Coordinates of C-alpha atoms in Angstrom, one line a residue:
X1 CA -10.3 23.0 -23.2
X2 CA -9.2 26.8 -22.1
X3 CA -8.4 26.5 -18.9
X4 CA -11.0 29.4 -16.4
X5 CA -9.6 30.3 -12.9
X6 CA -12.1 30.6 -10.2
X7 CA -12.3 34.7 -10.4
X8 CA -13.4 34.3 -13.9
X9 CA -16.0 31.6 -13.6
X10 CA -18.5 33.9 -14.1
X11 CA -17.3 34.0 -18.1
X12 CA -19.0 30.1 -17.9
X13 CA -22.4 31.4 -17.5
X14 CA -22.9 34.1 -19.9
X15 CA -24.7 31.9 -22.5
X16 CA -26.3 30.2 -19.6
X17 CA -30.3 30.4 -18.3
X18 CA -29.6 31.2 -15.1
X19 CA -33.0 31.8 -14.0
X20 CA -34.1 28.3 -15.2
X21 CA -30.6 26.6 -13.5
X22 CA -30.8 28.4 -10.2
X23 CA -33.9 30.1 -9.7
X24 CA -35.6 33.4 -9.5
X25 CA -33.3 36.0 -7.7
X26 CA -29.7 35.1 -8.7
X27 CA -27.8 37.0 -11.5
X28 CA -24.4 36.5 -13.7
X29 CA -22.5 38.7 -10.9
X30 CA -23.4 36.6 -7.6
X31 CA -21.3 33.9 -9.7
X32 CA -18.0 35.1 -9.0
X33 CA -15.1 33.9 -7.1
X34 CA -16.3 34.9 -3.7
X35 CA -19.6 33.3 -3.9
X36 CA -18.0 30.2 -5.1
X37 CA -15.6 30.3 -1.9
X38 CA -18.1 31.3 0.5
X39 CA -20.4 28.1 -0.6
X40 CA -17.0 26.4 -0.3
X41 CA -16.9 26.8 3.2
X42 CA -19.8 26.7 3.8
X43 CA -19.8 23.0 2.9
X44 CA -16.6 22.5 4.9
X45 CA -18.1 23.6 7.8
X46 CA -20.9 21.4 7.3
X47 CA -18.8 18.4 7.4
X48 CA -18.5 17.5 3.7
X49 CA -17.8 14.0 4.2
X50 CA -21.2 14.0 6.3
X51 CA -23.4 15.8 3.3
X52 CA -22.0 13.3 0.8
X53 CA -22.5 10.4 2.8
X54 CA -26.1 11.1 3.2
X55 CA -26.6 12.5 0.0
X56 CA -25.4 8.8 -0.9
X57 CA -27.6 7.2 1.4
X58 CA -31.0 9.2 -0.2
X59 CA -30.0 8.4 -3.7
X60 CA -29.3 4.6 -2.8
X61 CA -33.0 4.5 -1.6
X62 CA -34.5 5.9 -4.3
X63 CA -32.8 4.7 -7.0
X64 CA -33.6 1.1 -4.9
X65 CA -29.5 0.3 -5.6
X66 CA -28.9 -3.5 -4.6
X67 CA -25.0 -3.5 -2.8
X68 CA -24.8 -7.1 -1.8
X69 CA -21.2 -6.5 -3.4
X70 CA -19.3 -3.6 -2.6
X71 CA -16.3 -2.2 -4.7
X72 CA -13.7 0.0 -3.0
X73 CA -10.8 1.5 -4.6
X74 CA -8.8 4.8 -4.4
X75 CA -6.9 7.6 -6.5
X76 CA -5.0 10.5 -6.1
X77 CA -4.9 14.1 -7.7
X78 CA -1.9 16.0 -8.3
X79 CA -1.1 19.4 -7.7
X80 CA 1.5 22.3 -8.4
X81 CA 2.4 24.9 -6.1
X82 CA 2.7 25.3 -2.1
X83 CA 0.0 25.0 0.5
X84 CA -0.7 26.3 3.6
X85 CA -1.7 23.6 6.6
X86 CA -1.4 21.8 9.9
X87 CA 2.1 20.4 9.7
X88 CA 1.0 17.6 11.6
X89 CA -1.7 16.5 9.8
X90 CA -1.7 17.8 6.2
X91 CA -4.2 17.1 3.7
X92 CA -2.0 17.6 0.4
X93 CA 1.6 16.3 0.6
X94 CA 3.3 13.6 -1.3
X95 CA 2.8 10.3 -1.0
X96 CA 2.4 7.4 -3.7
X97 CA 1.2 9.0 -6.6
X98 CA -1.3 7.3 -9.2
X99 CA -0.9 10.0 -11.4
X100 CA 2.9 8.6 -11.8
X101 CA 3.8 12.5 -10.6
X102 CA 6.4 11.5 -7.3
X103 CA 7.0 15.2 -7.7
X104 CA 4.1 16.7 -6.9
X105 CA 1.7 16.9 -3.6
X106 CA -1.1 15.3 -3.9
X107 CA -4.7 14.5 -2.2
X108 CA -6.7 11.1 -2.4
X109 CA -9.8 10.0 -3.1
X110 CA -11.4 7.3 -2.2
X111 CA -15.2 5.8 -3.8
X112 CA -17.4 2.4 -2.6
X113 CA -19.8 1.7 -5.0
X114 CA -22.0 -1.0 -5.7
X115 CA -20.8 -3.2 -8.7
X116 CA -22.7 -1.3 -11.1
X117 CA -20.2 2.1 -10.3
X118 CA -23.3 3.2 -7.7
X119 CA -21.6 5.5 -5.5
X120 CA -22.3 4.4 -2.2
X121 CA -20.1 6.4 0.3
X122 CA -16.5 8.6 -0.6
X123 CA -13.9 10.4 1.1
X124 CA -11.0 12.8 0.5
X125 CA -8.0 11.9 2.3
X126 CA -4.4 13.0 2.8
X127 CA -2.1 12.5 0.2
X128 CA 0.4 10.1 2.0
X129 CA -2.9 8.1 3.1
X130 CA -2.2 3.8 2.6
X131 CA -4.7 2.2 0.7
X132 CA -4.0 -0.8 3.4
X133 CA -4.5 1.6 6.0
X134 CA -7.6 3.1 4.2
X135 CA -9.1 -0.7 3.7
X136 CA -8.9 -1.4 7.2
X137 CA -10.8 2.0 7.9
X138 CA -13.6 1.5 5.4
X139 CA -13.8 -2.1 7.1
X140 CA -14.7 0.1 10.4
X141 CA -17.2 2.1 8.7
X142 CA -18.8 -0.7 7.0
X143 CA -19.0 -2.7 10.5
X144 CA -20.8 0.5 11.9
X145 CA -23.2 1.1 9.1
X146 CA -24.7 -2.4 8.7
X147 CA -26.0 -5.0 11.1
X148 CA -24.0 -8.2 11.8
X149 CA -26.8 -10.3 9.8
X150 CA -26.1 -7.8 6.5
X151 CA -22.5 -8.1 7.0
X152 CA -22.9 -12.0 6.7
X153 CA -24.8 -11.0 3.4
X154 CA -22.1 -8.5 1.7
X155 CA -19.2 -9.1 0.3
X156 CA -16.4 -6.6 0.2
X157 CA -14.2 -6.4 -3.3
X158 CA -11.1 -4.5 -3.5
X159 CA -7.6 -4.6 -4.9
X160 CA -4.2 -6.6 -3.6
X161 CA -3.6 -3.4 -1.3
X162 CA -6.7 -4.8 1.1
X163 CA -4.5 -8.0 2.1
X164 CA -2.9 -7.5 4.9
X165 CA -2.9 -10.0 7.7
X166 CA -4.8 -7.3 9.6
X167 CA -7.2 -6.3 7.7
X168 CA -8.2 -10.1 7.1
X169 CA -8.2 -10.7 10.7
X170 CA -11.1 -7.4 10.5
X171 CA -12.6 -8.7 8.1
X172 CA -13.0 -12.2 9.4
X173 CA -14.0 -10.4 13.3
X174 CA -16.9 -8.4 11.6
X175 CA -18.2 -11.6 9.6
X176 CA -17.7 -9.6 6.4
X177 CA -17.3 -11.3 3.2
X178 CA -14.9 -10.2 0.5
X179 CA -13.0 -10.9 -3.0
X180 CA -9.7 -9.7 -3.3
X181 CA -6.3 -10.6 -5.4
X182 CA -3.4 -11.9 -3.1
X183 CA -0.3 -10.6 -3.2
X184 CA 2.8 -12.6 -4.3
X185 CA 4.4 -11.7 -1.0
X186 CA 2.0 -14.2 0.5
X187 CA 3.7 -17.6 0.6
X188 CA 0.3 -19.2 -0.2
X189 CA 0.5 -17.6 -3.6
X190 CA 3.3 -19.1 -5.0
X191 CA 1.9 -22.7 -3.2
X192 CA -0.9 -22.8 -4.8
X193 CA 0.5 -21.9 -8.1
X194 CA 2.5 -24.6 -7.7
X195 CA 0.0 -27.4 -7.1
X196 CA -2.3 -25.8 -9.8
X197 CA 0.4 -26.5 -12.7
X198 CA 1.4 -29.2 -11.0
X199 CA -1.6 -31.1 -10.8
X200 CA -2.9 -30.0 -14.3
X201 CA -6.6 -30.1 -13.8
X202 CA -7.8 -26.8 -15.1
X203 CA -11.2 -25.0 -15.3
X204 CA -12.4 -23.8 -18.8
X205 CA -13.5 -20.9 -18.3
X206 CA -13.5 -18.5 -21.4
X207 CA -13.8 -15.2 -21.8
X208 CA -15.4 -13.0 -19.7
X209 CA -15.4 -9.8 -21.6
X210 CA -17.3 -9.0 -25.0
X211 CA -14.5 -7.7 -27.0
X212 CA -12.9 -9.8 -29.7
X213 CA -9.6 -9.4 -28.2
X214 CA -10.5 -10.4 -24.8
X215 CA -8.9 -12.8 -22.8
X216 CA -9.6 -16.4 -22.4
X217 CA -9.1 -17.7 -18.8
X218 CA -8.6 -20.9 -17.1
X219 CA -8.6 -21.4 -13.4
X220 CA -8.0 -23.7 -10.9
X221 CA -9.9 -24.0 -7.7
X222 CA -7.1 -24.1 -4.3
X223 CA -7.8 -23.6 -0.7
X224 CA -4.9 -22.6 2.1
X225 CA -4.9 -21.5 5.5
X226 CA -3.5 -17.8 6.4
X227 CA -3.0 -17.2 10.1
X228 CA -5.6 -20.4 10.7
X229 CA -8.0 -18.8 9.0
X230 CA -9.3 -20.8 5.9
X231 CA -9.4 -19.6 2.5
X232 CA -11.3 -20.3 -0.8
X233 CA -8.0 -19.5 -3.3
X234 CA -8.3 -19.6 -6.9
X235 CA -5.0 -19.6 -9.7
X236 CA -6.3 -18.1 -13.1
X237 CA -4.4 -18.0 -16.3
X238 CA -5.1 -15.4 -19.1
X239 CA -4.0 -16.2 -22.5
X240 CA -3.6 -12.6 -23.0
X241 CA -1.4 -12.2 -19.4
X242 CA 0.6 -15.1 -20.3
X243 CA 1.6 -13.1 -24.1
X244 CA 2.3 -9.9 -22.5
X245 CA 4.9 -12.2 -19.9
X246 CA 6.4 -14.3 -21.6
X247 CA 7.4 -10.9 -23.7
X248 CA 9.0 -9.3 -20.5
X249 CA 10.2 -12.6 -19.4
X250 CA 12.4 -13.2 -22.2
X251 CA 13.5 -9.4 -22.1
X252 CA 14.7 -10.3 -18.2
X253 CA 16.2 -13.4 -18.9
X254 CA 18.7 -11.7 -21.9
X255 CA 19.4 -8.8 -19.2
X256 CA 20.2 -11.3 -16.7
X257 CA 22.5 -13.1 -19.2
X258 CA 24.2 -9.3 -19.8
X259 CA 24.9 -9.0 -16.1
X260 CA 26.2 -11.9 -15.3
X261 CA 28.9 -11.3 -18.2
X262 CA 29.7 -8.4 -16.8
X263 CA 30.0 -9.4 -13.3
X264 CA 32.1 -12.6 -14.2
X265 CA 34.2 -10.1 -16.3
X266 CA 34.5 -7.1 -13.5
X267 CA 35.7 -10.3 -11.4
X268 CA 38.3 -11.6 -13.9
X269 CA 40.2 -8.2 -14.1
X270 CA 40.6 -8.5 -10.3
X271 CA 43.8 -10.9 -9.5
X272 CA 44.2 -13.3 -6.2
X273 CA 47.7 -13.8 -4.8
X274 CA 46.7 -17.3 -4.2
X275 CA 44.1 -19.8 -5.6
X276 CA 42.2 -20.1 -2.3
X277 CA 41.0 -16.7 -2.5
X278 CA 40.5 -16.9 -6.2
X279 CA 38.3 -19.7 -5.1
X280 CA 36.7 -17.7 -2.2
X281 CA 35.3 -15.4 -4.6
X282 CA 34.3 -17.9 -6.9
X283 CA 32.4 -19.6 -4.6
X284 CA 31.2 -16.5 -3.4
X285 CA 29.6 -15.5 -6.9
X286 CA 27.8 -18.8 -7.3
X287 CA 26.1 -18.2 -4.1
X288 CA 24.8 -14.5 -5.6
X289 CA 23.9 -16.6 -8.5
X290 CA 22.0 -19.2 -7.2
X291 CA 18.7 -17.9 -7.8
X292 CA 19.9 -17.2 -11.3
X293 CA 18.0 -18.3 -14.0
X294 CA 21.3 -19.6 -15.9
X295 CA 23.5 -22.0 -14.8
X296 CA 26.6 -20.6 -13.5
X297 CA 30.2 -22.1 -12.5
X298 CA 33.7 -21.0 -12.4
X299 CA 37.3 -22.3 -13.3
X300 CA 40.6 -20.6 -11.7
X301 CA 43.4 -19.1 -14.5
X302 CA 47.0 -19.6 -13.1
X303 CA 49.3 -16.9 -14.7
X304 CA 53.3 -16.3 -14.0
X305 CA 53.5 -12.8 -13.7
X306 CA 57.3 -11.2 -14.2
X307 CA 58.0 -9.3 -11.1
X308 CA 58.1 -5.4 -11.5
X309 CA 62.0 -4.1 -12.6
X310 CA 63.5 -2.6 -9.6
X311 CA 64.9 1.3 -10.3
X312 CA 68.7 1.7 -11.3
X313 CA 70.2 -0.2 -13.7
X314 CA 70.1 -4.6 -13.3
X315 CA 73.1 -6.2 -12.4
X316 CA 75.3 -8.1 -15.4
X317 CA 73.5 -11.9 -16.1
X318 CA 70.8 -11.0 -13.5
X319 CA 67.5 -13.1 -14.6
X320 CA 64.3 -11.7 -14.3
X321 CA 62.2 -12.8 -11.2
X322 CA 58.6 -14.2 -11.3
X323 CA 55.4 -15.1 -9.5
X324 CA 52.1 -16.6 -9.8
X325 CA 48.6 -15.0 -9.8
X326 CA 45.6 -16.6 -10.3
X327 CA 41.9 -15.1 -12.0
X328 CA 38.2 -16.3 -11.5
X329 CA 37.0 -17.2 -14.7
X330 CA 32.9 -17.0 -14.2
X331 CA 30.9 -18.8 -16.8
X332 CA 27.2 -19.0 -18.0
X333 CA 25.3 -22.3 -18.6
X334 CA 22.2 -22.9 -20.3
X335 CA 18.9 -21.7 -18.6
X336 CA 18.1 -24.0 -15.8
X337 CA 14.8 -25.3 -16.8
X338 CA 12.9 -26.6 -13.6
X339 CA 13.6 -22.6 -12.5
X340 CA 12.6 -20.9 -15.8
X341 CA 9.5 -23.2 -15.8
X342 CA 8.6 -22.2 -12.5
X343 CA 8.8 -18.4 -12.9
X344 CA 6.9 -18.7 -16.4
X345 CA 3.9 -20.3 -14.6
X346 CA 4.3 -17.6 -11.6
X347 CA 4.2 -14.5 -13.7
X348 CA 1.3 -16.5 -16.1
X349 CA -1.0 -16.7 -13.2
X350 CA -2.7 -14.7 -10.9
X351 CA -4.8 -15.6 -7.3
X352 CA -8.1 -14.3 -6.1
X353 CA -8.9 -14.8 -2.8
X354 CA -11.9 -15.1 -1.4
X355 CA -14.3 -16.2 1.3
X356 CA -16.9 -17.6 -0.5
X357 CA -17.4 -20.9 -1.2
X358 CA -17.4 -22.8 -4.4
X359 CA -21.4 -23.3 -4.1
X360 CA -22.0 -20.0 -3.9
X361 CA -20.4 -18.5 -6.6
X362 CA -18.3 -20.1 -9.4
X363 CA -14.9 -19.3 -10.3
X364 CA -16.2 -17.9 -13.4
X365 CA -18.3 -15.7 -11.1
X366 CA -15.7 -14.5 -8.5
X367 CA -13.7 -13.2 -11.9
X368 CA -16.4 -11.3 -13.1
X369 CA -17.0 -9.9 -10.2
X370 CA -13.7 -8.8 -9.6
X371 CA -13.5 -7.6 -12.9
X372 CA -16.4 -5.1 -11.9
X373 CA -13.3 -2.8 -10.6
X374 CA -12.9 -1.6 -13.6
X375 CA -16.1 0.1 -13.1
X376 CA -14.6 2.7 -10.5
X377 CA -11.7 2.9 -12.3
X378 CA -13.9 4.9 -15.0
X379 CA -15.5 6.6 -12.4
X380 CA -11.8 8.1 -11.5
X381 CA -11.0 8.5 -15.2
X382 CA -14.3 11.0 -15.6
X383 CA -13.0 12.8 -12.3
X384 CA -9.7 13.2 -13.9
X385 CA -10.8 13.9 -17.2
X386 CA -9.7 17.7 -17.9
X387 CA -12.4 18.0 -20.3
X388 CA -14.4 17.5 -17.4
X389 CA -12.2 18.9 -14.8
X390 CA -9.4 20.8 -15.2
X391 CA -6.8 22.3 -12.7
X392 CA -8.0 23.2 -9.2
X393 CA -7.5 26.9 -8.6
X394 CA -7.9 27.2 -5.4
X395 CA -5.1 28.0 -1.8
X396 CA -6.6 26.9 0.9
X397 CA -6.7 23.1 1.8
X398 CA -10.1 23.5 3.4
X399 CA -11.5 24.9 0.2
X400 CA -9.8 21.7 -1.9
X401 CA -11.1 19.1 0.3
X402 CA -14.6 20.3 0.0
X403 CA -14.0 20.8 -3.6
X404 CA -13.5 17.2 -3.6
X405 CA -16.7 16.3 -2.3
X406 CA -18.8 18.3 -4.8
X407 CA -16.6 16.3 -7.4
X408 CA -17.8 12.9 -5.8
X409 CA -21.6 14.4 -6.2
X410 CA -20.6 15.0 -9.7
X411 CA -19.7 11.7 -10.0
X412 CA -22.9 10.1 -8.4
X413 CA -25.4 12.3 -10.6
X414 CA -22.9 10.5 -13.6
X415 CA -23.4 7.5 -12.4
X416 CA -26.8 7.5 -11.5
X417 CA -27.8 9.0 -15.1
X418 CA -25.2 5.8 -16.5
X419 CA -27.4 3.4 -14.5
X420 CA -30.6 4.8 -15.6
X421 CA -30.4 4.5 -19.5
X422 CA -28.8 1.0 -18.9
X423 CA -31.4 -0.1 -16.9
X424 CA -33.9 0.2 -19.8
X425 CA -31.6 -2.1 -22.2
X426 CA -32.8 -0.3 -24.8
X427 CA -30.0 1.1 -27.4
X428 CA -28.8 5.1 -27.9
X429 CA -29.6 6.5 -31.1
X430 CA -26.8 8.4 -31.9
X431 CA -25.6 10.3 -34.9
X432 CA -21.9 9.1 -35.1
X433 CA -21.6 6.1 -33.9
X434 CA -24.8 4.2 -34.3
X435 CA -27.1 2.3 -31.9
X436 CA -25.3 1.9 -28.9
X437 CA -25.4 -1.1 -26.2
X438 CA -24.8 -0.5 -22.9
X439 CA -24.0 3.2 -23.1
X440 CA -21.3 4.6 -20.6
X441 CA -22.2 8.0 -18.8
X442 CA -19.3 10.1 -20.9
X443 CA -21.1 8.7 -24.5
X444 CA -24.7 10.0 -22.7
X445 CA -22.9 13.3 -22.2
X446 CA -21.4 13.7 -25.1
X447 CA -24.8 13.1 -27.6
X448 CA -26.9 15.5 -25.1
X449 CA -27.3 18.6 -27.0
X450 CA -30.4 21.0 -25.8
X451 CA -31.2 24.5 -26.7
X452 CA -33.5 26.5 -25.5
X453 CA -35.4 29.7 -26.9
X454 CA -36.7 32.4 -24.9
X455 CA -40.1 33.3 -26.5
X456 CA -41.2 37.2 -26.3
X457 CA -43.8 36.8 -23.6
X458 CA -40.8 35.1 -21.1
X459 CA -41.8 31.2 -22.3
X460 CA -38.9 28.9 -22.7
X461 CA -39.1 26.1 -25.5
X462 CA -36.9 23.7 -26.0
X463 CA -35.4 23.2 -29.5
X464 CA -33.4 20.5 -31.1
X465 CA -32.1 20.3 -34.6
X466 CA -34.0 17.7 -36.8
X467 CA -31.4 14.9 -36.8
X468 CA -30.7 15.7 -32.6
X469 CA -34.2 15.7 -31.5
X470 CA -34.3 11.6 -31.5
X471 CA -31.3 11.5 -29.5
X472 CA -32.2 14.0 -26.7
X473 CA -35.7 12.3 -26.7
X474 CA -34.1 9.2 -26.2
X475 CA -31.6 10.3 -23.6
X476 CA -34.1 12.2 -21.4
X477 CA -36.9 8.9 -21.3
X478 CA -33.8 6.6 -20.4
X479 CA -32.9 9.2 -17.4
X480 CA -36.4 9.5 -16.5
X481 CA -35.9 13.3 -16.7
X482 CA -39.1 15.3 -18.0
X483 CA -38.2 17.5 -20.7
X484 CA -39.9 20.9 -19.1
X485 CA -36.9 21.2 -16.7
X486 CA -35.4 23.1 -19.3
X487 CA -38.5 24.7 -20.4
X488 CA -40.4 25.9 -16.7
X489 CA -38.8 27.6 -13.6
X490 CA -38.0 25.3 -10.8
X491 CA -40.3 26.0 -8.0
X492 CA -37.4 26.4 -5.4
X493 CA -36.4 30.7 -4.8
X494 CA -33.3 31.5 -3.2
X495 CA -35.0 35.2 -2.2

């Protein structure tokens, strides 16, 4: 897609009805790059992240969206170049990049949605913004949003980066519910994996995706107690996940073989005066080894060394003096089995926590639910898709950050025109690829073709090659959107 800088944006709209997009009154010229920025800040000095969250809250009522499970996740956006801003507080710096860009500044944003991908509330934050920190701030919004008896009836999903010991202490002072994954630098991970393979007793659960190459899960239902709170914990194991490890596992254990050759070799070229501090160091590298997954041990080499000649020339029948030095000779055993074991079970497994209990939703359930991620992660991929967005040509960080927030509208008018053709479970007709199930928001986009012709007395009709016309019929009566918006002039005048 050629990329258009903002002082040519007008170039977009030459094949465009403007009259029928924007009303009576507006031609190709006011769309140039001032306009654009004035309406920029314009928004800015509304309070963008006000307008969105209201403009959430409206479409939420009308499109009657159910949020009894909330999804929260973030992402960041890269950019080139330097920008002008409070020191203290800037909005686009580095920070942990999602775009695997270290190099680059960058500015976050953030999405709740319902588990359908409903945009319920967004934000554009600074780019060296935590997403623990960020959790524990949406936890505060969420508290003042809802009433204590419909906190007790949500339940808040989000990634590993939501458990923290203070954001479950929040969580558990607001009464709010959630689903997360827990990190393996929670002790209580690694117990309950234990006790899971140890005790052997697991779940069948299947799959939980449609595709043929989905994984099929077991699970294994655990509680523990994190800073005397308790905790519904439950081990899963993913035939797929336990492929994909045992591939890197077996690529770490030869590495770790490597190293420890070398190390016992760098160690061998280095000679002791005496045994003791040969043994010293031997003893010293089976304490760095310990956690090894090979057995290691050592022997000590005694060697009679001849002394170095003297300068000048030796006397007659001199002999020639010795002494003794002595080498750590490191060797590698056989992979200690109890400890590979172990590690192949940890990496084969992963641990949703949870505060709901088991009669309330199965551990079938709480996967799927968590699964429902995935659903903002598409929502980030369309924001990020340069076929959809491209480079942001713009200075000023004020101008960015309420370029942001017309990017999260974008991304709700997406989403509610997704949710609207899958709520009539009725198939897409389209050319390519068939009837489609389930349609996402990007297949809707790409299948809506309309033209429209400009009759001699000023009417507009719309017009639709033979084979297309299904397909845009289709697509408009799944969005609910009557087909004379691109035939009559909206009502609204900007004069």
């Amino acid at each position: 897609m050629r990329q258009r800088p903002l002082y040519r944006v007008h170039e977009s709209f030459r094949r465009t009805d403007i009259a029928l997009l924007l009303g009576k009154g507006v031609a190709i010229d006011d769309l140039n790059d001032d306009g654009f920025g004035h309406a920029l800040d314009k928004l800015y000095d509304a309070g963008p992240a006000a307008v969105y969250s209201a403009v959430c809250a409206r479409a939420t009522l009308l499109e009657n969206v159910q949020h009894n499970f909330i999804h929260w996740d973030s992402t960041s956006r890269s950019f080139f170049g330097e920008y002008a801003g409070s020191d203290d507080d800037p909005l686009i710096t580095y920070g942990h990049s999602k775009d695997h860009r270290p190099d680059l500044k960058q500015m976050m944003l953030t999405l709740l949605t319902n588990r359908e991908g409903m945009p319920l509330w967004g934000s554009i934050e600074r780019g060296n913004a935590s997403d623990k920190k960020l959790n524990g701030e949406i936890l505060d919004q969420i508290r003042d949003a809802f009433s204590p008896q419909r906190l007790l009836a949500m339940t808040y999903v989000a990634d590993s980066a939501f458990v923290t010991r203070a954001n479950l202490a929040k969580a558990h002072a607001i009464g709010l519910g959630f689903l997360s994954r827990l990190p393996e630098t929670f002790s209580a991970a690694g117990e309950v994996k234990q006790s899971a393979f140890n005790a052997d007793a697991w779940q069948e659960i299947g799959k939980v995706a449609a595709r043929s190459q989905a994984s099929s899960y077991q699970a294994s239902e655990q509680h523990a107690t994190i800073d005397d709170i308790p905790y519904r914990l439950v081990v899963y194991r993913s035939s797929q996940l336990e492929k994909r490890k045992e591939k890197s596992f077996q690529k770490d254990l030869a590495d770790e073989q490597e190293r420890l050759k070398h190390e016992a070799a760098e160690i061998y070229r280095q000679p002791f005066a005496c045994r003791e501090d040969a043994e010293a160091k031997g003893k010293w590298w089976l304490k760095t080894t310990k956690n090894a997954f090979h057995a290691t041990d050592f022997t000590i080499q005694e060697e009679s060394v001849r002394d170095k000649r003297q300068p000048g020339r030796p006397k007659r029948g001199a002999e020639a003096a010795y002494h003794f030095q002595y080498r750590m000779i490191g060797t590698i055993g056989a992979l200690k089995e109890n400890v590979v074991l172990h590690e192949r079970q940890r990496r084969s497994a992963f641990v949703l926590i949870t505060t709901s209990p088991e009669d309330k939703m199965s551990a079938r359930g709480l996967l799927e639910e968590y699964k429902q991620q995935g659903t903002i992660e598409r929502r980030f991929a369309f924001m990020k898709d340069h076929e959809i967005v491209d480079s942001f040509f713009l200075k000023r960080p004020e101008r960015i950050e309420a370029l942001g927030y017309v990017l999260l509208m974008v991304v709700l008018l997406f989403s509610i025109l997704e949710r609207r053709a899958r709520q009539t479970a009725l198939p897409l007709p389209t050319l390519s690829r068939g009837q489609l199930i389930n349609p996402t928001g990007l297949e809707i986009l790409r299948n809506l073709s309309v033209s429209v012709i400009e009759m001699d007395d000023g009417a507009r009709q719309l017009s639709a090659h033979i084979g297309f016309r299904p397909v845009l019929d289709a697509i408009l009566s799944m969005a609910r959107v009557d087909p004379r918006v691109y035939t009559e002039l909206p009502l609204r005048s900007t004069t």
